[in-house]
mmCIF file of C-alpha atoms in Angstrom:
data_model
loop_
_atom_site.group_PDB
_atom_site.id
_atom_site.type_symbol
_atom_site.label_atom_id
_atom_site.label_comp_id
_atom_site.label_asym_id
_atom_site.label_seq_id
_atom_site.Cartn_x
_atom_site.Cartn_y
_atom_site.Cartn_z
ATOM 1 C CA UNK A 91 117.658 94.433 80.390
ATOM 2 C CA UNK A 92 119.195 91.226 81.982
ATOM 3 C CA UNK A 93 116.714 87.906 81.435
ATOM 4 C CA UNK A 94 116.187 85.380 83.831
ATOM 5 C CA UNK A 95 114.608 82.361 84.572
ATOM 6 C CA UNK A 96 113.061 81.578 87.890
ATOM 7 C CA UNK A 97 116.212 79.733 88.946
ATOM 8 C CA UNK A 98 118.535 82.641 87.776
ATOM 9 C CA UNK A 99 115.996 85.222 89.896
ATOM 10 C CA UNK A 100 116.558 83.178 92.832
ATOM 11 C CA UNK A 101 120.055 82.774 92.590
ATOM 12 C CA UNK A 102 120.141 86.744 91.911
ATOM 13 C CA UNK A 103 117.834 87.673 95.154
ATOM 14 C CA UNK A 104 119.635 85.221 97.446
ATOM 15 C CA UNK A 105 116.343 82.849 97.992
ATOM 16 C CA UNK A 106 114.976 79.460 96.660
ATOM 17 C CA UNK A 107 112.870 78.929 93.705
ATOM 18 C CA UNK A 108 110.027 77.968 96.168
ATOM 19 C CA UNK A 109 110.600 81.264 98.049
ATOM 20 C CA UNK A 110 109.921 82.962 94.344
ATOM 21 C CA UNK A 111 106.492 80.768 94.097
ATOM 22 C CA UNK A 112 105.453 81.490 97.249
ATOM 23 C CA UNK A 113 105.763 85.263 97.149
ATOM 24 C CA UNK A 114 104.034 85.142 93.914
ATOM 25 C CA UNK A 115 101.107 83.517 95.338
ATOM 26 C CA UNK A 116 101.132 86.129 98.015
ATOM 27 C CA UNK A 117 101.231 88.851 95.432
ATOM 28 C CA UNK A 118 104.276 89.884 95.953
ATOM 29 C CA UNK A 119 106.016 89.027 93.191
ATOM 30 C CA UNK A 120 104.336 88.898 89.209
ATOM 31 C CA UNK A 121 104.123 85.904 87.487
ATOM 32 C CA UNK A 122 105.218 86.373 83.977
ATOM 33 C CA UNK A 123 103.513 84.862 81.384
ATOM 34 C CA UNK A 124 104.677 81.794 79.715
ATOM 35 C CA UNK A 125 105.590 82.686 76.104
ATOM 36 C CA UNK A 126 104.359 80.417 73.269
ATOM 37 C CA UNK A 127 106.706 77.771 72.278
ATOM 38 C CA UNK A 128 107.412 74.410 71.713
ATOM 39 C CA UNK A 129 107.201 71.657 74.158
ATOM 40 C CA UNK A 130 104.810 70.815 76.731
ATOM 41 C CA UNK A 131 103.463 73.938 78.313
ATOM 42 C CA UNK A 132 105.076 76.676 76.159
ATOM 43 C CA UNK A 133 108.512 78.587 76.446
ATOM 44 C CA UNK A 134 110.015 79.181 79.870
ATOM 45 C CA UNK A 135 109.000 82.486 82.027
ATOM 46 C CA UNK A 136 111.554 84.917 81.784
ATOM 47 C CA UNK A 137 112.299 87.704 84.826
ATOM 48 C CA UNK A 138 113.836 90.905 84.474
ATOM 49 C CA UNK A 139 115.518 93.661 86.276
ATOM 50 C CA UNK A 140 112.636 95.309 88.037
ATOM 51 C CA UNK A 141 111.732 91.800 89.395
ATOM 52 C CA UNK A 142 115.177 91.140 90.600
ATOM 53 C CA UNK A 143 114.935 94.774 92.110
ATOM 54 C CA UNK A 144 111.669 93.945 93.833
ATOM 55 C CA UNK A 145 112.976 90.778 95.154
ATOM 56 C CA UNK A 146 115.848 92.468 96.951
ATOM 57 C CA UNK A 147 113.197 94.923 98.595
ATOM 58 C CA UNK A 148 111.315 92.399 99.741
ATOM 59 C CA UNK A 149 114.167 90.613 101.242
ATOM 60 C CA UNK A 150 115.580 93.783 102.634
ATOM 61 C CA UNK A 151 112.009 94.873 104.583
ATOM 62 C CA UNK A 152 112.009 91.471 105.998
ATOM 63 C CA UNK A 153 115.531 91.861 107.745
ATOM 64 C CA UNK A 154 114.246 94.897 108.639
ATOM 65 C CA UNK A 155 111.238 92.678 110.799
ATOM 66 C CA UNK A 156 108.594 93.578 108.246
ATOM 67 C CA UNK A 157 105.800 91.091 107.752
ATOM 68 C CA UNK A 158 104.687 89.788 104.420
ATOM 69 C CA UNK A 159 101.782 91.735 104.667
ATOM 70 C CA UNK A 160 103.106 94.940 105.426
ATOM 71 C CA UNK A 161 105.852 94.618 102.524
ATOM 72 C CA UNK A 162 102.792 94.300 100.270
ATOM 73 C CA UNK A 163 101.570 97.528 101.705
ATOM 74 C CA UNK A 164 104.616 99.229 101.372
ATOM 75 C CA UNK A 165 105.144 97.959 97.607
ATOM 76 C CA UNK A 166 101.806 99.325 96.878
ATOM 77 C CA UNK A 167 102.487 102.765 98.587
ATOM 78 C CA UNK A 168 105.588 102.794 96.205
ATOM 79 C CA UNK A 169 103.065 102.843 93.631
ATOM 80 C CA UNK A 170 101.031 105.686 95.054
ATOM 81 C CA UNK A 171 103.724 107.767 96.465
ATOM 82 C CA UNK A 172 102.329 107.210 99.806
ATOM 83 C CA UNK A 173 105.310 108.629 102.042
ATOM 84 C CA UNK A 174 103.322 109.457 105.243
ATOM 85 C CA UNK A 175 101.730 105.764 105.640
ATOM 86 C CA UNK A 176 105.157 104.333 104.622
ATOM 87 C CA UNK A 177 106.661 106.387 107.510
ATOM 88 C CA UNK A 178 104.140 105.374 109.510
ATOM 89 C CA UNK A 179 104.855 101.652 109.235
ATOM 90 C CA UNK A 180 108.757 102.518 109.612
ATOM 91 C CA UNK A 181 107.599 104.255 113.043
ATOM 92 C CA UNK A 182 105.686 101.338 113.953
ATOM 93 C CA UNK A 183 108.380 98.697 113.212
ATOM 94 C CA UNK A 184 110.928 100.982 115.341
ATOM 95 C CA UNK A 185 108.693 100.630 118.212
ATOM 96 C CA UNK A 186 108.051 96.861 118.319
ATOM 97 C CA UNK A 187 112.107 96.646 117.804
ATOM 98 C CA UNK A 188 112.530 98.965 120.482
ATOM 99 C CA UNK A 189 110.650 96.267 122.739
ATOM 100 C CA UNK A 190 112.166 93.495 121.341
ATOM 101 C CA UNK A 191 115.007 94.979 122.378
ATOM 102 C CA UNK A 192 114.100 95.640 125.773
ATOM 103 C CA UNK A 193 113.007 92.005 126.085
ATOM 104 C CA UNK A 194 116.064 90.701 125.195
ATOM 105 C CA UNK A 195 118.118 92.995 127.552
ATOM 106 C CA UNK A 196 116.170 91.660 130.155
ATOM 107 C CA UNK A 197 116.645 88.408 129.309
ATOM 108 C CA UNK A 198 120.378 88.901 128.891
ATOM 109 C CA UNK A 199 120.167 90.457 132.294
ATOM 110 C CA UNK A 200 118.371 87.534 133.747
ATOM 111 C CA UNK A 201 121.234 84.638 132.067
ATOM 112 C CA UNK A 202 123.627 86.887 133.427
ATOM 113 C CA UNK A 203 122.807 86.817 137.014
ATOM 114 C CA UNK A 204 122.020 83.358 136.980
ATOM 115 C CA UNK A 205 125.392 82.548 135.486
ATOM 116 C CA UNK A 206 127.131 84.344 138.077
ATOM 117 C CA UNK A 207 124.674 82.663 141.044
ATOM 118 C CA UNK A 208 125.436 79.340 139.551
ATOM 119 C CA UNK A 209 129.390 79.807 139.329
ATOM 120 C CA UNK A 210 129.531 81.175 142.792
ATOM 121 C CA UNK A 211 130.088 77.378 144.015
ATOM 122 C CA UNK A 212 127.193 77.525 146.473
ATOM 123 C CA UNK A 213 125.378 74.069 147.389
ATOM 124 C CA UNK A 214 122.517 73.340 145.866
ATOM 125 C CA UNK A 215 121.149 72.757 142.457
ATOM 126 C CA UNK A 216 121.758 74.877 140.001
ATOM 127 C CA UNK A 217 119.789 78.409 139.853
ATOM 128 C CA UNK A 218 119.382 78.266 135.402
ATOM 129 C CA UNK A 219 118.270 74.968 135.880
ATOM 130 C CA UNK A 220 115.739 75.415 138.314
ATOM 131 C CA UNK A 221 114.763 78.717 137.037
ATOM 132 C CA UNK A 222 113.481 77.162 133.727
ATOM 133 C CA UNK A 223 111.631 74.715 136.012
ATOM 134 C CA UNK A 224 109.414 77.277 137.145
#
């Protein structure tokens, strides 16, 4: 089992230390106990392979567009084998992505049309600029 400080965990997960702390405050990552030791405040907290896996899970779920609340629910479902609810969450996310894609396609088509109109050499103000002025 590997043994990381918070900085090492952050590096392994491709995030900053403050992101780790934020995930801990949100309850997505555990805050390991500080071992007894010398110095002001004891020893340094250590993180293991499970923490790295969990952090990577969080980051991958975020990349798929899940909110942190949904990720917390997915993590809880993982502990209970709640496959049906996990599937429902994934289907809801797919539907949201489909809506976003449709919206982006409409925006792209509108911009293509405006760009063509702007380049047509007609007199008057640029259709791109006037469309945003509405």
